[in-house]
PDB file of C-alpha atoms in Angstrom:
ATOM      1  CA  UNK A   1       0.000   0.000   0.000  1.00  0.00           C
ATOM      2  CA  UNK A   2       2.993   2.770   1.032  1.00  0.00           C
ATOM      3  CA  UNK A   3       4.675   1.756  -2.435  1.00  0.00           C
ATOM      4  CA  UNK A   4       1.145   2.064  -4.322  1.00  0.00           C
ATOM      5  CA  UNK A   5       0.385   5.462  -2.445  1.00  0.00           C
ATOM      6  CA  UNK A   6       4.046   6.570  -3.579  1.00  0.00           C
ATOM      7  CA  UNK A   7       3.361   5.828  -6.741  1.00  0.00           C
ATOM      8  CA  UNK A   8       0.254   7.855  -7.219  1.00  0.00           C
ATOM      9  CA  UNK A   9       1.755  10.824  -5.459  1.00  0.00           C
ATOM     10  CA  UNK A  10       4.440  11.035  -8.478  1.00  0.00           C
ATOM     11  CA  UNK A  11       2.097  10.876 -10.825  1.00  0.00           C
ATOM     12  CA  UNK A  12       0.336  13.746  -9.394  1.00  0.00           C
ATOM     13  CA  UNK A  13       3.473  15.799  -9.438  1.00  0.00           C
ATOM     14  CA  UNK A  14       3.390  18.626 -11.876  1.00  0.00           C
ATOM     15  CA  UNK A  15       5.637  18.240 -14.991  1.00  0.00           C
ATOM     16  CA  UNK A  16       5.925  21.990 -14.402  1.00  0.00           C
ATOM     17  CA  UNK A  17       5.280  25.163 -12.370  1.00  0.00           C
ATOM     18  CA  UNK A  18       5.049  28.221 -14.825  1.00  0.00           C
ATOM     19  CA  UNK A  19       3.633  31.640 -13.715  1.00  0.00           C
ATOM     20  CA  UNK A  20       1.799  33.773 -15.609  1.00  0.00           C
ATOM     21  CA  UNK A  21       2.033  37.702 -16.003  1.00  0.00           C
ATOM     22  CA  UNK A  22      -0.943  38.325 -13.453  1.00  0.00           C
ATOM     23  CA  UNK A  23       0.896  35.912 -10.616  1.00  0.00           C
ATOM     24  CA  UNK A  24      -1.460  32.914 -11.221  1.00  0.00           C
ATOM     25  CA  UNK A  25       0.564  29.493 -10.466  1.00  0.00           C
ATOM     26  CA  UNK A  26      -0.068  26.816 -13.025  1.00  0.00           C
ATOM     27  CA  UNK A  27       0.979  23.841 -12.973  1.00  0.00           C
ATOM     28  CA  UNK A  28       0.792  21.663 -15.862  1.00  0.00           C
ATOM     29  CA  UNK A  29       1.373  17.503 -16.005  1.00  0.00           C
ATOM     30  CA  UNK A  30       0.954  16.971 -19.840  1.00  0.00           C
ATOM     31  CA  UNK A  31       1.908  19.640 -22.106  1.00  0.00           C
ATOM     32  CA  UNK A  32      -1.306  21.430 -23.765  1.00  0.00           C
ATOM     33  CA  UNK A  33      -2.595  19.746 -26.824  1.00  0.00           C
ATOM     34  CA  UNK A  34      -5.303  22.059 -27.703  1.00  0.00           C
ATOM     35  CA  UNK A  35      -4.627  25.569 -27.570  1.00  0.00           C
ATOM     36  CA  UNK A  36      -6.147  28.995 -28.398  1.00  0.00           C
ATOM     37  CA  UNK A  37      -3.970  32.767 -28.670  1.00  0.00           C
ATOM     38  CA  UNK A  38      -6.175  35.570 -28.422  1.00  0.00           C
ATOM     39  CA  UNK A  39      -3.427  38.407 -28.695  1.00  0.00           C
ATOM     40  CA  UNK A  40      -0.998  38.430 -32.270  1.00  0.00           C
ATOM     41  CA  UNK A  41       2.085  38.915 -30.228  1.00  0.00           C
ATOM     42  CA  UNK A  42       1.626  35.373 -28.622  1.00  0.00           C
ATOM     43  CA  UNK A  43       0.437  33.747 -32.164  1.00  0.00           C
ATOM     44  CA  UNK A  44       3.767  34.672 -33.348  1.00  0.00           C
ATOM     45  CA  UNK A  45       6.011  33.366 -30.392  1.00  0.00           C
ATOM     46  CA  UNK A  46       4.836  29.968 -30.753  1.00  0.00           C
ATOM     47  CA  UNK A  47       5.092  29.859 -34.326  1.00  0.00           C
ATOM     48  CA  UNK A  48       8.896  31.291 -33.711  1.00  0.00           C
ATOM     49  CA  UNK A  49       9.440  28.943 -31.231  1.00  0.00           C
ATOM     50  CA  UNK A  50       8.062  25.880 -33.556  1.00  0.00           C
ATOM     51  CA  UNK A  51       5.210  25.246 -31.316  1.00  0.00           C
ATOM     52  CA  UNK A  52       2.466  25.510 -33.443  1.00  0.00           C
ATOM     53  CA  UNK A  53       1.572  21.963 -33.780  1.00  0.00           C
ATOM     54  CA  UNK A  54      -1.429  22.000 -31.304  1.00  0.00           C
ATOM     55  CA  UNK A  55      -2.288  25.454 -31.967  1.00  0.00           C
ATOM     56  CA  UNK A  56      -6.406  25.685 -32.842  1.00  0.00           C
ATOM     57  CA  UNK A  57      -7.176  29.278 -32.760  1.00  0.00           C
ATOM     58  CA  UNK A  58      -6.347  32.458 -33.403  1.00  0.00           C
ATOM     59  CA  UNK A  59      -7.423  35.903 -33.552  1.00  0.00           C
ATOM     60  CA  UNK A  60      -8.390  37.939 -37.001  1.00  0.00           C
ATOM     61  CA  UNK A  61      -5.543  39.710 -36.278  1.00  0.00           C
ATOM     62  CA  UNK A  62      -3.080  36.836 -36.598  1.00  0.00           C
ATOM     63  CA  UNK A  63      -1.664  37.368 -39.757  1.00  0.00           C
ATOM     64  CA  UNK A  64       2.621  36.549 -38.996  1.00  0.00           C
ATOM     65  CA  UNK A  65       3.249  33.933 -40.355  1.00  0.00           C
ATOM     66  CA  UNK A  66       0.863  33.400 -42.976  1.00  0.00           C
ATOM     67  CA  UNK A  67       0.644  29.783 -41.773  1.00  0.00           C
ATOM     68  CA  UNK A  68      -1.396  31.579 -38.522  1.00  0.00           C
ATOM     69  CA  UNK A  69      -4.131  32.644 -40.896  1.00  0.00           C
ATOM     70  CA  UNK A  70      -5.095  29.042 -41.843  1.00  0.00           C
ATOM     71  CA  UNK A  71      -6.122  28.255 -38.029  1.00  0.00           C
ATOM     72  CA  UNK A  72      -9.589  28.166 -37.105  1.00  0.00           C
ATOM     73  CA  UNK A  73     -10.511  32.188 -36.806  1.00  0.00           C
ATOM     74  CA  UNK A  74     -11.931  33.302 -33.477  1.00  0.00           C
ATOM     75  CA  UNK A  75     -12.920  36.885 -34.164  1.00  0.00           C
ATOM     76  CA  UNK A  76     -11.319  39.948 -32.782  1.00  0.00           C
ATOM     77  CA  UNK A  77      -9.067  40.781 -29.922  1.00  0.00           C
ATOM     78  CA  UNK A  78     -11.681  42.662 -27.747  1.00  0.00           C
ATOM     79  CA  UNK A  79     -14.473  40.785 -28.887  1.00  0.00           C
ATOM     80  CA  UNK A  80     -13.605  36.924 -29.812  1.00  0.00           C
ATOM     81  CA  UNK A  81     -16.303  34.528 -30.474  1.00  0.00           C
ATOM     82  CA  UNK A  82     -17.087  32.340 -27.165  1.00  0.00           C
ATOM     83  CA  UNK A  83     -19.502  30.299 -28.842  1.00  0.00           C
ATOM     84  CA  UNK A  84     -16.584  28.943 -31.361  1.00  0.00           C
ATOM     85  CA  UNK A  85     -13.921  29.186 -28.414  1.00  0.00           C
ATOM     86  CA  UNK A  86     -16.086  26.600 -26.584  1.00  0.00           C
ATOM     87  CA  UNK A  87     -16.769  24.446 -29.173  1.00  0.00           C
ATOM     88  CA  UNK A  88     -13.130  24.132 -29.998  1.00  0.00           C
ATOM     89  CA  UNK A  89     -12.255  23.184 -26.554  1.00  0.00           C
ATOM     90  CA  UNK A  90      -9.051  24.243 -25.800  1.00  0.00           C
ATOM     91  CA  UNK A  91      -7.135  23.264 -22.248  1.00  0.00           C
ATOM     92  CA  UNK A  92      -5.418  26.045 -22.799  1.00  0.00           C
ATOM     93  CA  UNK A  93      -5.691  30.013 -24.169  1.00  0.00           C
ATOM     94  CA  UNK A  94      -3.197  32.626 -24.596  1.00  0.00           C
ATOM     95  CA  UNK A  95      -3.733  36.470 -24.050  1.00  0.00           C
ATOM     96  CA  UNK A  96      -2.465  39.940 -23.197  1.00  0.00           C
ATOM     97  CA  UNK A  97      -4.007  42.599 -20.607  1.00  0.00           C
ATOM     98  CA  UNK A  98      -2.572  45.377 -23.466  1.00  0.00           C
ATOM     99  CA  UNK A  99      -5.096  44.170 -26.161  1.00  0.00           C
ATOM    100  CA  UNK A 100      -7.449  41.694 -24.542  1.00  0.00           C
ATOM    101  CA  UNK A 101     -10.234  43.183 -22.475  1.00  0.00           C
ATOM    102  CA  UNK A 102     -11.061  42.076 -18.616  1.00  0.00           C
ATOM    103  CA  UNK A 103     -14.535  41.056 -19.693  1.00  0.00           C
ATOM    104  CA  UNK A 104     -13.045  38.697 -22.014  1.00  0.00           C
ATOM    105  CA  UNK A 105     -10.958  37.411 -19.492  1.00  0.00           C
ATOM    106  CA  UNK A 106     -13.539  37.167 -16.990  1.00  0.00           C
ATOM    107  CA  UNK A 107     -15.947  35.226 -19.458  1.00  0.00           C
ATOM    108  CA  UNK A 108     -13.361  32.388 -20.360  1.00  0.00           C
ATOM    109  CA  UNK A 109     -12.413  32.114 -16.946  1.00  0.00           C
ATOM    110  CA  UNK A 110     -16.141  31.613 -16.100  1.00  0.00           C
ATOM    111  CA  UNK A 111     -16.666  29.494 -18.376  1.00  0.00           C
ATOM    112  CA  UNK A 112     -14.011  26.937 -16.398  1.00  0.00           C
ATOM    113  CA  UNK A 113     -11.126  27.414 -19.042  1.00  0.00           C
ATOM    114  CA  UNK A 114      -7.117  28.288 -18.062  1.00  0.00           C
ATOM    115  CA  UNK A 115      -6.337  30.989 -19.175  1.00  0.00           C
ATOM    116  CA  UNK A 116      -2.688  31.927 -19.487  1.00  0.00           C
ATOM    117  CA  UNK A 117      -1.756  35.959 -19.397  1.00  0.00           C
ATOM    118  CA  UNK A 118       1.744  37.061 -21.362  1.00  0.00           C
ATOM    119  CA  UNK A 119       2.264  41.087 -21.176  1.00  0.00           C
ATOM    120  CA  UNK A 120       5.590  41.468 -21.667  1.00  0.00           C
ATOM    121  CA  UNK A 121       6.312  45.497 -20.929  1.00  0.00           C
ATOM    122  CA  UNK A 122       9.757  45.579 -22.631  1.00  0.00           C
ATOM    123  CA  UNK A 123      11.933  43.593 -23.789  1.00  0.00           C
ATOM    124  CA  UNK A 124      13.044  41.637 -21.130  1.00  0.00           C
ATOM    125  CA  UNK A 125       9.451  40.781 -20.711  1.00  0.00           C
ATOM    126  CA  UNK A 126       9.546  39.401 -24.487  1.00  0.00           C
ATOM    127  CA  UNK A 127      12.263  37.456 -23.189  1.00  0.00           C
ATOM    128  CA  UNK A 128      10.635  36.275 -20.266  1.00  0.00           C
ATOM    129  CA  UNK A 129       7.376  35.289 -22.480  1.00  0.00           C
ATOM    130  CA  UNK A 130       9.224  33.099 -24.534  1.00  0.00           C
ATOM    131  CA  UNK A 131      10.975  31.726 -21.984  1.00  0.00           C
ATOM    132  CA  UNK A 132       7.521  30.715 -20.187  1.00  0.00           C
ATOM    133  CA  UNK A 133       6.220  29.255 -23.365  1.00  0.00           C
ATOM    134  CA  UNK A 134       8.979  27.271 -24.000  1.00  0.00           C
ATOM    135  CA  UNK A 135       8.533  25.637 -20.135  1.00  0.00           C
ATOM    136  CA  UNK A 136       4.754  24.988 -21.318  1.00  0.00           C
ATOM    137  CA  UNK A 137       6.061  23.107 -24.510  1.00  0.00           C
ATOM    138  CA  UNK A 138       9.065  22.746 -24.530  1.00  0.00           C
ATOM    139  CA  UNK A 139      10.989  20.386 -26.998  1.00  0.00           C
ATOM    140  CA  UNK A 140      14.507  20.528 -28.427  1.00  0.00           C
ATOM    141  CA  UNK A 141      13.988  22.885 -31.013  1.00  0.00           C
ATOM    142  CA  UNK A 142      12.148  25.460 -29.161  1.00  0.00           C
ATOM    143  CA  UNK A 143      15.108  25.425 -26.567  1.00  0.00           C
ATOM    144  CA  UNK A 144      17.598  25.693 -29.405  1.00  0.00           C
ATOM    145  CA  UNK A 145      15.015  29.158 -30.964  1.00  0.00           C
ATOM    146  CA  UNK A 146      15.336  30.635 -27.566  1.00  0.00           C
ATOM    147  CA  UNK A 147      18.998  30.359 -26.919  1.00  0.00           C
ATOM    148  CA  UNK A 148      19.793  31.661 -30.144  1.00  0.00           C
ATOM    149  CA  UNK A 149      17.434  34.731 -29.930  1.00  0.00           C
ATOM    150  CA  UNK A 150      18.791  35.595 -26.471  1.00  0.00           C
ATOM    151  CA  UNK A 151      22.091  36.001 -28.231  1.00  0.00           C
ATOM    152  CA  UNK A 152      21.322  37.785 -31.124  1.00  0.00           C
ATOM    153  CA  UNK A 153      19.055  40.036 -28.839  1.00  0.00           C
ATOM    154  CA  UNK A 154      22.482  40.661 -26.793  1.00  0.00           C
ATOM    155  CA  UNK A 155      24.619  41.537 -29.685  1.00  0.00           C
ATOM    156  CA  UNK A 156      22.251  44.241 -30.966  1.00  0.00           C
ATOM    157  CA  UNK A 157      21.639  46.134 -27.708  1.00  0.00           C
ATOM    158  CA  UNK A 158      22.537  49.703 -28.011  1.00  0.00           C
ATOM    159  CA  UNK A 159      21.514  51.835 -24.352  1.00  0.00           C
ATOM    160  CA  UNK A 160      23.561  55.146 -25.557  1.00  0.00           C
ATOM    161  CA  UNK A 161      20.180  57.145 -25.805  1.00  0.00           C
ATOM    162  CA  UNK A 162      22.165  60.111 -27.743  1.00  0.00           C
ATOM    163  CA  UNK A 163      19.364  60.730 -30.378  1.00  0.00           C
ATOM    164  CA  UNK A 164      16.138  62.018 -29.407  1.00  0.00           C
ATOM    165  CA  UNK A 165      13.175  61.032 -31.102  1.00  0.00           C
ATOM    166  CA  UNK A 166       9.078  61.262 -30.918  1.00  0.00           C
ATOM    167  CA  UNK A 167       6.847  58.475 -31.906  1.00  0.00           C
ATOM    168  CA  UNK A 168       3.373  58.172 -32.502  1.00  0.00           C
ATOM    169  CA  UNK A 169       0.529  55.612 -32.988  1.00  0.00           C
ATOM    170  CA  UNK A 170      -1.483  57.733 -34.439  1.00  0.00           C
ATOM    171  CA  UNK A 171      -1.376  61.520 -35.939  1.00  0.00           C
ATOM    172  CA  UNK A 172      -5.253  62.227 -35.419  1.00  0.00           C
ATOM    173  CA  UNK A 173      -5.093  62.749 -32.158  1.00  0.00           C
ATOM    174  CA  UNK A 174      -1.670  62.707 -31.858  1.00  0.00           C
ATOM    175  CA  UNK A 175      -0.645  59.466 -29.375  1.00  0.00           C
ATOM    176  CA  UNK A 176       2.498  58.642 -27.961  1.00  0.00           C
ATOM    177  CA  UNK A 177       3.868  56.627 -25.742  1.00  0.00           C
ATOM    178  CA  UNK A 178       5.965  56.940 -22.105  1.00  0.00           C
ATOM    179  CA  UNK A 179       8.881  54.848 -20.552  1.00  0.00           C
ATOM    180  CA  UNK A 180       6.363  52.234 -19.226  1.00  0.00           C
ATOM    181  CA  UNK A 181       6.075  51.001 -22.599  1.00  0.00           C
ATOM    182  CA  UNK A 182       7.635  48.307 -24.628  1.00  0.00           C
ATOM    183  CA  UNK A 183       7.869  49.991 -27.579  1.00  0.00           C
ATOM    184  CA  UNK A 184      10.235  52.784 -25.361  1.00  0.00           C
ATOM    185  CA  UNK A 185      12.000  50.092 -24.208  1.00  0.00           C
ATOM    186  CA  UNK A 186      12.862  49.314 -28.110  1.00  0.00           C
ATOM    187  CA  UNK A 187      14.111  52.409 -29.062  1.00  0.00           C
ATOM    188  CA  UNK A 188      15.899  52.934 -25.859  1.00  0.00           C
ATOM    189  CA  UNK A 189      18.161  49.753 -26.692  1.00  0.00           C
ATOM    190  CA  UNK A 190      18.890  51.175 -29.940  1.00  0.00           C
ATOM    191  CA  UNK A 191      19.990  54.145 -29.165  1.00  0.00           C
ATOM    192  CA  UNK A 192      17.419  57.015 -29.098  1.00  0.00           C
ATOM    193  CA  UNK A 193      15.396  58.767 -26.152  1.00  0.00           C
ATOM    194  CA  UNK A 194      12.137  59.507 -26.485  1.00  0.00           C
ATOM    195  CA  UNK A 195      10.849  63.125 -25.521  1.00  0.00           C
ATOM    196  CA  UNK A 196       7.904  62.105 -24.054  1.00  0.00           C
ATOM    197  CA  UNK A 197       9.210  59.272 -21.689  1.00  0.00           C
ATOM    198  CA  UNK A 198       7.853  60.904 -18.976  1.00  0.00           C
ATOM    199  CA  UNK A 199       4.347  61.559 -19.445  1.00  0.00           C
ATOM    200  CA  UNK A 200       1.450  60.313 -17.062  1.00  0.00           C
ATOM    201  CA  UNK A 201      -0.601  58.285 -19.409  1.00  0.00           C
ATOM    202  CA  UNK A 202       0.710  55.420 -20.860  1.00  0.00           C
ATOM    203  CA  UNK A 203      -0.254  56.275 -24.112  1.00  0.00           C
ATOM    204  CA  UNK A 204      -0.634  60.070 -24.023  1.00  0.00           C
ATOM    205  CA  UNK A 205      -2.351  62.117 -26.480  1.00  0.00           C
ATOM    206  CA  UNK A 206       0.044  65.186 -27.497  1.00  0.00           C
ATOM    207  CA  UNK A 207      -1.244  68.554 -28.143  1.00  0.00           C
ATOM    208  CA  UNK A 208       0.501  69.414 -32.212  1.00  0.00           C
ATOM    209  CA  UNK A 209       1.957  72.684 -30.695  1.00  0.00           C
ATOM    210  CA  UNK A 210       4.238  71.028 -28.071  1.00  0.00           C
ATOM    211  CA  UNK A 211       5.425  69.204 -30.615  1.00  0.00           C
ATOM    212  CA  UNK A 212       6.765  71.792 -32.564  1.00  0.00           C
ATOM    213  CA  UNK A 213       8.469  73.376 -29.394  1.00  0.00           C
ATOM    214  CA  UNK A 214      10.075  70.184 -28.655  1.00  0.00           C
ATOM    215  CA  UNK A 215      11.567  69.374 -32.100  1.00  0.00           C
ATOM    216  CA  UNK A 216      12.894  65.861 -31.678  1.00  0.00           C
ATOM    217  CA  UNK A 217      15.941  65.190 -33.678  1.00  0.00           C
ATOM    218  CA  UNK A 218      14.006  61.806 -35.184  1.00  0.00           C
ATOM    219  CA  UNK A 219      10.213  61.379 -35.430  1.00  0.00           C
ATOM    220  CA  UNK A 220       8.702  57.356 -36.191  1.00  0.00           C
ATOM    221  CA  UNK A 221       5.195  56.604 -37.334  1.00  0.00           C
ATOM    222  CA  UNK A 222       3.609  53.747 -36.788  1.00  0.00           C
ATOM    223  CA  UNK A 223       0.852  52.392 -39.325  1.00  0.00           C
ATOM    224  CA  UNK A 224      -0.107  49.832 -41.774  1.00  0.00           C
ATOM    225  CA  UNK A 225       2.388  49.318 -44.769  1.00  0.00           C
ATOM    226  CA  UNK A 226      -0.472  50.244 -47.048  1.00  0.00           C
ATOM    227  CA  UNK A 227      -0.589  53.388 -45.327  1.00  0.00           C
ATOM    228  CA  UNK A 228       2.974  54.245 -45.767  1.00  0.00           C
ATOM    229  CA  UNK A 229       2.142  56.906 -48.619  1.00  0.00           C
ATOM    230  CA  UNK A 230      -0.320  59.269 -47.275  1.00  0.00           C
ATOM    231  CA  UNK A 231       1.392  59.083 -43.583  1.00  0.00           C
ATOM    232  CA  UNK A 232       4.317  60.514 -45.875  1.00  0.00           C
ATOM    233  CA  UNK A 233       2.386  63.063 -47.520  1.00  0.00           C
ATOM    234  CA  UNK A 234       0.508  64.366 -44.708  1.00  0.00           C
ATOM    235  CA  UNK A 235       3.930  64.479 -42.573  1.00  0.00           C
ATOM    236  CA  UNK A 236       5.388  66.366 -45.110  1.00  0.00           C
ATOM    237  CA  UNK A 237       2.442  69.394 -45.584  1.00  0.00           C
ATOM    238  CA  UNK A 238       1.502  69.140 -41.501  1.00  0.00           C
ATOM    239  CA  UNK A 239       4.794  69.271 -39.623  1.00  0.00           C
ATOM    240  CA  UNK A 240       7.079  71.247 -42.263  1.00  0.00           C
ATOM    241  CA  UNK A 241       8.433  72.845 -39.439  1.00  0.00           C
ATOM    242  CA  UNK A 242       9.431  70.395 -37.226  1.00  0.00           C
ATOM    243  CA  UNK A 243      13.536  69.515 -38.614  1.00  0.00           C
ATOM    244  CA  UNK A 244      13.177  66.041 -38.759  1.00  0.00           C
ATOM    245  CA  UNK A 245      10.164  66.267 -41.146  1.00  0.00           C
ATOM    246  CA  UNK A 246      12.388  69.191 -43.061  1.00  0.00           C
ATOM    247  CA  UNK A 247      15.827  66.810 -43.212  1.00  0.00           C
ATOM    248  CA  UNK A 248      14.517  63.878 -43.958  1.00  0.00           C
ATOM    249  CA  UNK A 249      14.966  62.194 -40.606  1.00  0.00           C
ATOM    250  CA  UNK A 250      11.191  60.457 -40.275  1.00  0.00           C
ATOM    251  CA  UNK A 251      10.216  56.972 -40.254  1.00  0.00           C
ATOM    252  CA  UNK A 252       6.991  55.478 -41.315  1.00  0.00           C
ATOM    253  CA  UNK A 253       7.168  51.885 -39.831  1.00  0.00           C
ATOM    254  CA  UNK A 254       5.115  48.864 -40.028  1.00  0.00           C
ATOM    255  CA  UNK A 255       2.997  48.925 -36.995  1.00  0.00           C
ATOM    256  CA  UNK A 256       2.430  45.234 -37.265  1.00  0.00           C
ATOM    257  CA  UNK A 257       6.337  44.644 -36.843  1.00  0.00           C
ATOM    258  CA  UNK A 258       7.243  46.945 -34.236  1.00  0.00           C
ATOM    259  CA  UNK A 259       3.624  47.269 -32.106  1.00  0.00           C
ATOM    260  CA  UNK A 260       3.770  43.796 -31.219  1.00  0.00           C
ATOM    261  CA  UNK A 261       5.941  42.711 -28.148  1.00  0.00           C
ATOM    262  CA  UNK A 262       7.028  39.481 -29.787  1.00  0.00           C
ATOM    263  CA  UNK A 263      10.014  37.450 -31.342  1.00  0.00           C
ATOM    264  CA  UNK A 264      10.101  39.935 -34.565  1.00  0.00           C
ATOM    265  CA  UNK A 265      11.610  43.081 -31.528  1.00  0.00           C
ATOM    266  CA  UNK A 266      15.018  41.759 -33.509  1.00  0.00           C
ATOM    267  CA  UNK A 267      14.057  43.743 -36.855  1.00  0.00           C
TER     268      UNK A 267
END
């Protein structure tokens, strides 16, 4: 009986312990063989890490890699279907506090499924995702992914902060974004410092005229790539007086590259 009562006890042992970005404890005996991300970000860290095998479902908003778009489509971010998430079943879903909403939390967790948060809030914390995923999963290639983006990540760090720079999410309103951000974190690392680091809000909206008195040296966009054009146009007639807009020194990048605290934070 002591050896049979042994024996059952180490079978109930968890094959791990991960925690999640909100502090819940999970433990987790079999790896997850039905799974669901609700957040782009997280679709794209288990494709990078080659993890994709029991993936079921992802947002409409899932578009890297292309492979993500032939999974079984959920809805939106803020607004997924629950009807489909239950009748896929998952043991396990994926999302983010920065573009999942607390109701939709609250619903899947009422509705008796685990839900796993990743909000990484700079890069460390994309680090620290993948590092958590790769626990959840993990196999020999996804340990091999993750060693070898730790190292490239390494050998690209730049912290000098010599060039000053504004960036903005959108130009009607104007929205930034402070140094509790990831994207901050980003442009800290390679080399810039970002004017309006300090502001209350998260994601502040900037009055045009402040702007202009601060000048930044650099000033990024971020929008869709089919966007690229007008943002261009309108930068050029708008903010003629700002110097980065009059030498040349703006940037209209691909929001879906560098909004998304995932794997891609190495372009």
């Amino acid at each position: 009986m002591l050896f049979l009562f042994s024996c059952n006890t180490e079978m109930d042992k968890a094959r791990v312990t991960v925690i999640d970005d909100l502090g819940n404890e999970f433990d987790f005996k079999d790896k997850p063989v039905r799974v669901i991300s609700l957040a782009p970000s997280i679709t794209e860290s288990i494709y990078f890490l080659g993890l994709d095998t029991n993936l079921i479902g992802v947002t409409k908003y899932c578009d890297f890699p292309e492979q993500a778009k032939l999974k079984n489509n959920i809805g939106g971010m803020l607004d997924p279907n629950l009807e489909i998430i239950a009748n896929l079943n998952p043991d396990l879903i994926f999302l983010t506090t920065e573009g999942n909403s607390q109701i939709t939390y609250k619903s899947l967790k009422d509705l008796g499924f685990r839900v796993f948060v990743l909000n990484p809030k700079n890069v460390e914390g994309i680090v620290t995702s993948l590092e958590k995923l790769n626990l959840i999963f993990e196999n020999s290639v996804s340990d091999s992914v993750l060693k070898e983006f730790k190292k490239e990540l390494k050998s690209i760090s730049n912290d000098s902060q010599s060039r000053m720079f504004a960036g903005f999410l959108a130009l009607k309103p104007l929205i930034s974004f402070n140094k509790k951000t990831f994207l901050n974190d980003v442009f800290i690392k390679s080399g810039f410092s970002n004017v309006y680091e300090n502001e209350n809000l998260d994601y502040p909206s900037i009055a045009e005229e402040d702007l202009f008195t601060k000048d930044p040296d650099y000033l990024f966009i971020f929008t869709e790539k089919s966007n690229e054009t007008n943002i261009k146009k309108e930068l050029e007639v708008r903010f003629d007086r700002l110097k980065s807009v009059r030498k040349k020194s703006y940037f209209v990048l691909d929001e879906n590259v560098f909004t998304r605290p995932g794997p891609r934070v190495l372009n």
